[in-house]
């Protein structure tokens, strides 16, 4: 208890020291005094490693930056076009009441808007998210939808300034950031610059294709008929020719419900009469015997049992009386090849989770916000004065869907 009380007293002393340094440099206005509360100063101190001078300097730069952009005078009416198309908005709150921001900026935005206007739109969205935070919540989550970009460098010019602004002027606010469906070359550029980005550990790259509705492999009827996987039911194939020395045998392709490590299908004879010729074809001997291992060609522990009534394409050495009983020979268990596993799976450590899998698991709780359709009126209802502007006075119960110009006329 004494240590906790000492730590609390030290934090209060550091907060007061930062405030005193700020007031010595320049008197604070009423709005600046309201902004520089204990929670805000503690975030700046934590970002600078509890260094009072560095925290005071960064906070002073933040106040000057906010004054230069006139952030206190931002209103929604300035971004009516962006709000109509859903370029940047707060989609909702996660399970821990953190606001989730979504940015769907198009690649040609800089052709029609300046960098300053994009910065003001970014700050406006961040301020709306901060206003919606309940007591005890200080962080937000950002989803960057990069599917509108074809150029990786163009998207990088949007992402890096955004992370820079959050680092310098909103320290400790970002919980996680997800880059969704970036251009193909973005991963190479990101690897080169993320070492110089302070918020890179909190930024993850994911693909929306990894979260599409997975196919039900236990029910193959859900596949598209044009798919390369085909299924034949053995009862549906009738045998018209009699099995004899000159007749051909009909086979049925059966897909097993559980994937086999070698092949997910097996070939069997449809005729089950006792006079049928040839062996029953299974996933083990369905492969070419020219390339199959002896262990895969025959049942484990019995080499001679697999040579009854047929001759493999790769002949085995003949049995001699001097050899021991094959059933008593313990052969080493060979690793069977698989068409579904990558060679890297053999070197994968148990319990090891890759960065890609971690990113996917982290993105799952926010997938519903990414897929949720945008509603301008719902977003405007979350704005408090003065950010909401005049339109925010309209009751949030009145739902209005955006209609494009071509649909109006």
Short mmCIF file of C-alpha atoms in Angstrom, two decimals:
data_model
loop_
_atom_site.label_atom_id
_atom_site.label_comp_id
_atom_site.label_asym_id
_atom_site.label_seq_id
_atom_site.Cartn_x
_atom_site.Cartn_y
_atom_site.Cartn_z
CA UNK A 1 0.00 0.00 0.00
CA UNK A 2 2.82 2.39 0.83
CA UNK A 3 4.47 1.76 -2.53
CA UNK A 4 1.22 2.49 -4.36
CA UNK A 5 0.73 5.68 -2.41
CA UNK A 6 4.29 6.73 -3.18
CA UNK A 7 3.82 6.04 -6.89
CA UNK A 8 0.58 8.04 -6.95
CA UNK A 9 2.24 10.96 -5.19
CA UNK A 10 5.16 10.87 -7.65
CA UNK A 11 2.77 10.87 -10.60
CA UNK A 12 0.94 13.88 -9.20
CA UNK A 13 4.24 15.69 -8.73
CA UNK A 14 5.24 15.00 -12.33
CA UNK A 15 1.85 16.19 -13.60
CA UNK A 16 2.15 19.42 -11.62
CA UNK A 17 5.70 19.90 -12.89
CA UNK A 18 4.52 19.61 -16.51
CA UNK A 19 1.69 22.09 -15.91
CA UNK A 20 4.06 24.58 -14.27
CA UNK A 21 6.44 24.38 -17.24
CA UNK A 22 3.59 24.98 -19.66
CA UNK A 23 2.34 28.01 -17.74
CA UNK A 24 5.82 29.50 -17.54
CA UNK A 25 6.21 29.43 -21.30
CA UNK A 26 2.79 30.86 -22.10
CA UNK A 27 -0.48 31.27 -20.20
CA UNK A 28 -3.04 28.59 -21.03
CA UNK A 29 -6.50 29.45 -22.29
CA UNK A 30 -9.66 28.01 -20.78
CA UNK A 31 -9.93 25.35 -23.50
CA UNK A 32 -6.26 24.46 -23.14
CA UNK A 33 -6.64 24.12 -19.39
CA UNK A 34 -9.57 21.79 -19.97
CA UNK A 35 -7.55 19.75 -22.47
CA UNK A 36 -4.49 19.46 -20.23
CA UNK A 37 -6.12 17.40 -17.52
CA UNK A 38 -4.34 14.78 -15.45
CA UNK A 39 -5.17 11.91 -17.83
CA UNK A 40 -3.82 13.84 -20.84
CA UNK A 41 -0.56 14.77 -19.12
CA UNK A 42 -0.09 11.21 -17.87
CA UNK A 43 -0.35 9.92 -21.44
CA UNK A 44 2.32 12.35 -22.60
CA UNK A 45 4.52 11.42 -19.65
CA UNK A 46 4.15 7.72 -20.41
CA UNK A 47 5.04 8.31 -24.05
CA UNK A 48 8.24 10.13 -23.03
CA UNK A 49 9.27 7.71 -20.31
CA UNK A 50 8.16 9.96 -17.40
CA UNK A 51 10.53 12.69 -18.56
CA UNK A 52 8.94 15.96 -17.42
CA UNK A 53 10.79 18.29 -19.81
CA UNK A 54 10.20 16.13 -22.89
CA UNK A 55 6.54 15.65 -22.01
CA UNK A 56 6.05 19.39 -21.49
CA UNK A 57 7.75 20.16 -24.82
CA UNK A 58 5.61 17.67 -26.73
CA UNK A 59 2.44 18.90 -25.06
CA UNK A 60 3.32 22.50 -25.93
CA UNK A 61 3.87 21.47 -29.57
CA UNK A 62 0.51 19.74 -29.50
CA UNK A 63 -1.24 22.88 -28.26
CA UNK A 64 0.44 24.99 -30.94
CA UNK A 65 -0.52 22.46 -33.63
CA UNK A 66 -4.14 22.40 -32.51
CA UNK A 67 -4.23 26.19 -32.57
CA UNK A 68 -2.77 26.33 -36.10
CA UNK A 69 -5.41 23.92 -37.43
CA UNK A 70 -8.20 25.63 -35.49
CA UNK A 71 -9.34 22.30 -34.14
CA UNK A 72 -11.62 23.96 -31.63
CA UNK A 73 -13.69 25.29 -34.54
CA UNK A 74 -14.11 22.04 -36.48
CA UNK A 75 -17.71 21.21 -37.41
CA UNK A 76 -19.32 18.49 -39.50
CA UNK A 77 -20.64 20.96 -42.07
CA UNK A 78 -17.08 21.38 -43.36
CA UNK A 79 -16.96 17.70 -44.39
CA UNK A 80 -20.47 17.15 -45.75
CA UNK A 81 -19.23 15.41 -48.92
CA UNK A 82 -16.88 13.11 -47.02
CA UNK A 83 -19.56 12.25 -44.47
CA UNK A 84 -22.06 11.49 -47.24
CA UNK A 85 -19.79 8.91 -48.87
CA UNK A 86 -18.41 7.50 -45.60
CA UNK A 87 -14.75 8.36 -46.14
CA UNK A 88 -14.02 8.43 -42.38
CA UNK A 89 -16.39 7.67 -39.54
CA UNK A 90 -16.89 5.92 -36.20
CA UNK A 91 -18.55 2.57 -36.85
CA UNK A 92 -19.27 1.65 -33.24
CA UNK A 93 -17.66 0.39 -30.04
CA UNK A 94 -16.03 -2.95 -29.31
CA UNK A 95 -16.61 -5.21 -26.31
CA UNK A 96 -14.44 -2.97 -24.13
CA UNK A 97 -16.27 0.23 -25.23
CA UNK A 98 -13.39 1.40 -27.42
CA UNK A 99 -14.57 3.36 -30.48
CA UNK A 100 -13.77 1.74 -33.84
CA UNK A 101 -12.83 4.16 -36.60
CA UNK A 102 -12.98 3.23 -40.29
CA UNK A 103 -11.13 5.11 -43.03
CA UNK A 104 -12.18 4.40 -46.61
CA UNK A 105 -10.10 6.99 -48.41
CA UNK A 106 -9.90 6.69 -52.19
CA UNK A 107 -6.68 6.88 -54.15
CA UNK A 108 -7.62 10.02 -56.06
CA UNK A 109 -8.48 11.99 -52.91
CA UNK A 110 -5.35 14.16 -53.23
CA UNK A 111 -6.44 15.23 -56.72
CA UNK A 112 -9.52 16.93 -55.32
CA UNK A 113 -8.46 17.66 -51.72
CA UNK A 114 -5.33 19.09 -50.20
CA UNK A 115 -3.23 17.41 -47.52
CA UNK A 116 -4.44 19.99 -45.00
CA UNK A 117 -8.07 19.08 -45.67
CA UNK A 118 -7.30 15.40 -45.17
CA UNK A 119 -5.54 16.24 -41.90
CA UNK A 120 -8.57 18.20 -40.72
CA UNK A 121 -10.86 15.30 -41.65
CA UNK A 122 -8.61 12.89 -39.76
CA UNK A 123 -8.53 15.11 -36.67
CA UNK A 124 -12.29 15.65 -36.85
CA UNK A 125 -12.88 11.87 -36.87
CA UNK A 126 -10.46 11.36 -33.98
CA UNK A 127 -12.16 14.09 -31.95
CA UNK A 128 -15.58 12.52 -32.55
CA UNK A 129 -14.22 9.16 -31.38
CA UNK A 130 -12.77 10.74 -28.23
CA UNK A 131 -16.10 12.41 -27.49
CA UNK A 132 -17.89 9.06 -27.63
CA UNK A 133 -15.55 7.46 -25.06
CA UNK A 134 -17.08 6.62 -21.73
CA UNK A 135 -15.30 7.09 -18.42
CA UNK A 136 -12.27 4.83 -18.06
CA UNK A 137 -11.74 4.36 -21.83
CA UNK A 138 -8.82 6.20 -23.42
CA UNK A 139 -8.00 4.27 -26.60
CA UNK A 140 -9.55 3.65 -30.01
CA UNK A 141 -9.14 1.17 -32.88
CA UNK A 142 -8.57 2.19 -36.50
CA UNK A 143 -9.42 0.15 -39.60
CA UNK A 144 -7.79 1.33 -42.84
CA UNK A 145 -9.66 -0.01 -45.87
CA UNK A 146 -6.95 0.03 -48.56
CA UNK A 147 -8.98 -1.82 -51.19
CA UNK A 148 -9.58 1.46 -53.05
CA UNK A 149 -5.85 1.89 -53.70
CA UNK A 150 -3.97 0.41 -56.64
CA UNK A 151 -0.67 2.09 -55.80
CA UNK A 152 1.17 1.01 -52.66
CA UNK A 153 3.11 4.29 -52.46
CA UNK A 154 -0.11 6.32 -52.67
CA UNK A 155 -1.58 4.45 -49.73
CA UNK A 156 1.68 4.77 -47.83
CA UNK A 157 1.35 8.57 -48.20
CA UNK A 158 -1.96 8.28 -46.36
CA UNK A 159 -0.96 5.77 -43.70
CA UNK A 160 2.35 7.23 -42.52
CA UNK A 161 1.09 10.80 -41.90
CA UNK A 162 -1.89 9.38 -40.02
CA UNK A 163 0.31 7.30 -37.71
CA UNK A 164 2.65 10.27 -37.28
CA UNK A 165 -0.16 12.56 -36.16
CA UNK A 166 -1.45 9.97 -33.69
CA UNK A 167 2.06 9.45 -32.31
CA UNK A 168 2.87 13.12 -31.81
CA UNK A 169 -0.48 14.63 -30.86
CA UNK A 170 -2.54 11.68 -29.57
CA UNK A 171 -0.03 9.58 -27.62
CA UNK A 172 -1.38 6.50 -25.89
CA UNK A 173 -4.68 6.71 -27.75
CA UNK A 174 -4.19 3.96 -30.34
CA UNK A 175 -5.03 0.45 -29.23
CA UNK A 176 -4.67 -1.31 -32.60
CA UNK A 177 -4.63 -0.39 -36.28
CA UNK A 178 -5.50 -2.76 -39.12
CA UNK A 179 -4.60 -2.30 -42.77
CA UNK A 180 -7.16 -4.25 -44.80
CA UNK A 181 -6.54 -5.43 -48.39
CA UNK A 182 -3.54 -3.21 -49.21
CA UNK A 183 -1.95 -3.21 -52.70
CA UNK A 184 0.35 -6.09 -53.55
CA UNK A 185 3.59 -4.13 -53.13
CA UNK A 186 2.59 -2.60 -49.81
CA UNK A 187 4.10 -5.43 -47.76
CA UNK A 188 7.55 -4.75 -49.23
CA UNK A 189 7.33 -1.01 -48.57
CA UNK A 190 5.99 -1.61 -45.07
CA UNK A 191 8.89 -3.89 -44.19
CA UNK A 192 11.29 -1.14 -45.18
CA UNK A 193 9.71 1.70 -43.21
CA UNK A 194 8.10 0.06 -40.19
CA UNK A 195 11.40 0.11 -38.30
CA UNK A 196 11.10 3.92 -38.26
CA UNK A 197 7.39 4.03 -37.34
CA UNK A 198 6.74 4.16 -33.61
CA UNK A 199 3.26 2.66 -33.89
CA UNK A 200 4.34 -0.19 -36.19
CA UNK A 201 3.97 -2.86 -33.45
CA UNK A 202 0.31 -1.88 -33.11
CA UNK A 203 -0.33 -1.90 -36.88
CA UNK A 204 -1.33 -5.19 -38.53
CA UNK A 205 -1.96 -6.10 -42.16
CA UNK A 206 -4.89 -8.44 -42.87
CA UNK A 207 -6.83 -9.64 -45.90
CA UNK A 208 -10.61 -9.73 -45.98
CA UNK A 209 -10.48 -12.88 -48.14
CA UNK A 210 -9.25 -14.80 -45.11
CA UNK A 211 -12.56 -14.09 -43.38
CA UNK A 212 -14.96 -15.06 -46.16
CA UNK A 213 -17.54 -17.71 -45.39
CA UNK A 214 -15.53 -20.93 -45.33
CA UNK A 215 -16.73 -23.86 -47.40
CA UNK A 216 -18.23 -26.74 -45.50
CA UNK A 217 -15.88 -29.59 -46.29
CA UNK A 218 -18.19 -32.08 -44.61
CA UNK A 219 -20.85 -31.33 -47.19
CA UNK A 220 -19.45 -31.28 -50.69
CA UNK A 221 -22.80 -30.41 -52.24
CA UNK A 222 -22.10 -26.80 -51.28
CA UNK A 223 -19.41 -26.59 -53.92
CA UNK A 224 -19.99 -24.88 -57.21
CA UNK A 225 -20.72 -27.31 -60.07
CA UNK A 226 -17.91 -25.72 -62.06
CA UNK A 227 -15.43 -26.51 -59.35
CA UNK A 228 -12.58 -28.86 -60.08
CA UNK A 229 -13.72 -31.18 -57.28
CA UNK A 230 -16.23 -33.77 -58.45
CA UNK A 231 -18.09 -36.34 -56.42
CA UNK A 232 -19.57 -39.61 -57.56
CA UNK A 233 -21.82 -41.69 -55.41
CA UNK A 234 -21.29 -45.42 -55.83
CA UNK A 235 -25.02 -46.27 -55.83
CA UNK A 236 -25.65 -43.86 -58.69
CA UNK A 237 -23.31 -45.77 -61.02
CA UNK A 238 -24.75 -49.02 -62.27
CA UNK A 239 -22.72 -51.91 -63.64
CA UNK A 240 -23.98 -53.13 -67.02
CA UNK A 241 -21.10 -55.34 -68.11
CA UNK A 242 -20.50 -58.71 -66.57
CA UNK A 243 -17.15 -59.22 -64.93
CA UNK A 244 -15.11 -61.68 -66.81
CA UNK A 245 -11.76 -62.19 -68.36
CA UNK A 246 -12.42 -59.73 -71.19
CA UNK A 247 -14.79 -57.29 -69.52
CA UNK A 248 -13.85 -53.96 -67.93
CA UNK A 249 -14.60 -53.09 -64.32
CA UNK A 250 -16.53 -50.00 -63.24
CA UNK A 251 -15.12 -47.93 -60.43
CA UNK A 252 -16.76 -45.41 -58.13
CA UNK A 253 -15.00 -42.33 -56.80
CA UNK A 254 -15.95 -41.74 -53.18
CA UNK A 255 -15.00 -38.66 -51.19
CA UNK A 256 -14.45 -39.28 -47.52
CA UNK A 257 -15.85 -36.91 -44.94
CA UNK A 258 -12.56 -36.63 -43.11
CA UNK A 259 -9.49 -35.76 -45.13
CA UNK A 260 -6.92 -38.51 -45.39
CA UNK A 261 -3.30 -37.53 -45.03
CA UNK A 262 -2.57 -39.00 -48.48
CA UNK A 263 -5.69 -38.39 -50.58
CA UNK A 264 -9.19 -37.26 -49.67
CA UNK A 265 -10.81 -39.78 -52.03
CA UNK A 266 -10.76 -43.49 -52.78
CA UNK A 267 -11.65 -45.72 -55.71
CA UNK A 268 -13.73 -48.87 -55.13
CA UNK A 269 -15.36 -51.47 -57.33
CA UNK A 270 -19.12 -51.05 -57.61
CA UNK A 271 -19.63 -54.78 -58.14
CA UNK A 272 -19.19 -56.70 -54.91
CA UNK A 273 -19.47 -60.22 -56.41
CA UNK A 274 -17.00 -62.85 -55.36
CA UNK A 275 -15.75 -63.34 -58.93
CA UNK A 276 -14.41 -59.80 -59.36
CA UNK A 277 -10.87 -59.41 -60.48
CA UNK A 278 -8.25 -57.12 -59.08
CA UNK A 279 -7.83 -55.68 -55.62
CA UNK A 280 -9.94 -53.17 -53.80
CA UNK A 281 -8.44 -49.80 -54.49
CA UNK A 282 -7.87 -47.64 -51.45
CA UNK A 283 -6.17 -44.27 -50.89
CA UNK A 284 -2.95 -46.13 -50.17
CA UNK A 285 -2.67 -48.06 -53.42
CA UNK A 286 -4.62 -45.65 -55.62
CA UNK A 287 -1.41 -43.79 -56.40
CA UNK A 288 1.03 -44.93 -59.05
CA UNK A 289 3.05 -47.85 -57.76
CA UNK A 290 6.05 -46.52 -59.61
CA UNK A 291 6.40 -43.79 -57.01
CA UNK A 292 4.73 -45.26 -53.94
CA UNK A 293 6.80 -46.38 -50.99
CA UNK A 294 6.82 -50.06 -50.03
CA UNK A 295 5.27 -49.11 -46.71
CA UNK A 296 2.42 -47.32 -48.50
CA UNK A 297 1.89 -50.17 -51.02
CA UNK A 298 1.33 -52.83 -48.40
CA UNK A 299 -0.21 -52.96 -44.94
CA UNK A 300 2.21 -52.05 -42.20
CA UNK A 301 4.02 -55.12 -40.87
CA UNK A 302 3.08 -57.45 -43.78
CA UNK A 303 4.89 -57.08 -47.07
CA UNK A 304 3.65 -60.22 -48.75
CA UNK A 305 -0.02 -59.58 -48.05
CA UNK A 306 -0.34 -56.92 -50.74
CA UNK A 307 0.68 -59.19 -53.68
CA UNK A 308 -2.35 -61.46 -53.87
CA UNK A 309 -3.92 -61.55 -57.32
CA UNK A 310 -2.06 -58.59 -58.90
CA UNK A 311 1.42 -57.43 -59.75
CA UNK A 312 2.61 -53.92 -58.91
CA UNK A 313 4.35 -51.84 -61.54
CA UNK A 314 7.46 -51.79 -59.38
CA UNK A 315 8.19 -55.46 -58.63
CA UNK A 316 9.32 -56.40 -55.15
CA UNK A 317 12.14 -58.88 -54.48
CA UNK A 318 11.00 -62.49 -54.47
CA UNK A 319 10.59 -64.29 -51.18
CA UNK A 320 13.10 -66.97 -50.30
CA UNK A 321 12.96 -69.61 -47.70
CA UNK A 322 16.00 -68.20 -45.96
CA UNK A 323 14.25 -64.93 -45.14
CA UNK A 324 12.49 -64.44 -41.87
CA UNK A 325 8.78 -64.29 -41.57
CA UNK A 326 7.73 -60.89 -43.00
CA UNK A 327 5.16 -60.42 -40.27
CA UNK A 328 7.96 -60.41 -37.71
CA UNK A 329 9.94 -57.68 -39.44
CA UNK A 330 9.46 -54.20 -37.97
CA UNK A 331 9.92 -51.67 -40.73
CA UNK A 332 10.64 -48.03 -39.92
CA UNK A 333 7.60 -45.87 -40.22
CA UNK A 334 8.03 -43.75 -43.32
CA UNK A 335 6.52 -40.28 -43.64
CA UNK A 336 3.76 -40.26 -46.19
CA UNK A 337 3.55 -37.42 -48.63
CA UNK A 338 0.61 -35.07 -48.56
CA UNK A 339 -0.90 -32.92 -51.25
CA UNK A 340 -2.38 -30.49 -48.72
CA UNK A 341 0.56 -29.66 -46.48
CA UNK A 342 3.38 -27.32 -47.34
CA UNK A 343 6.97 -28.50 -46.80
CA UNK A 344 7.28 -25.74 -44.23
CA UNK A 345 4.86 -27.69 -42.02
CA UNK A 346 7.59 -30.21 -41.29
CA UNK A 347 9.72 -27.47 -39.72
CA UNK A 348 6.91 -25.76 -37.81
CA UNK A 349 7.29 -25.90 -34.07
CA UNK A 350 4.43 -27.09 -31.95
CA UNK A 351 2.58 -24.26 -30.27
CA UNK A 352 4.20 -21.67 -32.54
CA UNK A 353 1.78 -19.06 -33.91
CA UNK A 354 2.87 -16.95 -36.87
CA UNK A 355 2.38 -13.21 -37.09
CA UNK A 356 -0.22 -13.66 -39.82
CA UNK A 357 -2.32 -15.92 -37.60
CA UNK A 358 -2.01 -13.47 -34.71
CA UNK A 359 -3.21 -10.65 -36.96
CA UNK A 360 -6.19 -12.72 -38.09
CA UNK A 361 -7.17 -13.59 -34.54
CA UNK A 362 -6.85 -9.96 -33.45
CA UNK A 363 -9.02 -8.76 -36.34
CA UNK A 364 -11.90 -11.18 -35.74
CA UNK A 365 -13.65 -9.00 -33.08
CA UNK A 366 -13.59 -6.01 -35.45
CA UNK A 367 -14.76 -7.82 -38.57
CA UNK A 368 -18.40 -6.94 -37.88
CA UNK A 369 -17.54 -3.22 -37.85
CA UNK A 370 -15.75 -3.54 -41.18
CA UNK A 371 -18.74 -5.26 -42.80
CA UNK A 372 -21.38 -3.08 -41.19
CA UNK A 373 -23.00 -0.77 -43.76
CA UNK A 374 -22.42 2.94 -43.31
CA UNK A 375 -25.27 5.14 -42.16
CA UNK A 376 -24.57 8.84 -42.20
CA UNK A 377 -27.37 9.80 -39.84
CA UNK A 378 -26.29 7.23 -37.25
CA UNK A 379 -22.76 8.62 -37.35
CA UNK A 380 -23.96 12.21 -37.06
CA UNK A 381 -26.02 11.29 -34.02
CA UNK A 382 -22.78 10.39 -32.21
CA UNK A 383 -21.39 13.90 -32.63
CA UNK A 384 -21.67 16.34 -29.77
CA UNK A 385 -21.71 20.09 -30.15
CA UNK A 386 -19.89 21.88 -31.59
CA UNK A 387 -18.50 19.10 -33.82
CA UNK A 388 -21.94 18.06 -35.05
CA UNK A 389 -22.76 21.41 -36.62
CA UNK A 390 -26.30 22.39 -37.53
CA UNK A 391 -27.31 19.02 -39.01
CA UNK A 392 -26.61 17.22 -35.73
CA UNK A 393 -29.64 18.92 -34.19
CA UNK A 394 -31.87 16.51 -36.15
CA UNK A 395 -33.15 13.68 -33.96
CA UNK A 396 -31.08 10.49 -34.28
CA UNK A 397 -34.31 8.46 -34.50
CA UNK A 398 -34.92 9.87 -37.96
CA UNK A 399 -33.10 7.48 -40.30
CA UNK A 400 -32.06 8.93 -43.64
CA UNK A 401 -30.13 6.99 -46.26
CA UNK A 402 -27.81 8.86 -48.56
CA UNK A 403 -28.99 9.27 -52.15
CA UNK A 404 -26.47 10.01 -54.86
CA UNK A 405 -26.81 12.93 -57.25
CA UNK A 406 -27.74 10.64 -60.16
CA UNK A 407 -30.59 9.15 -58.12
CA UNK A 408 -31.97 12.53 -57.06
CA UNK A 409 -32.45 13.83 -60.60
#
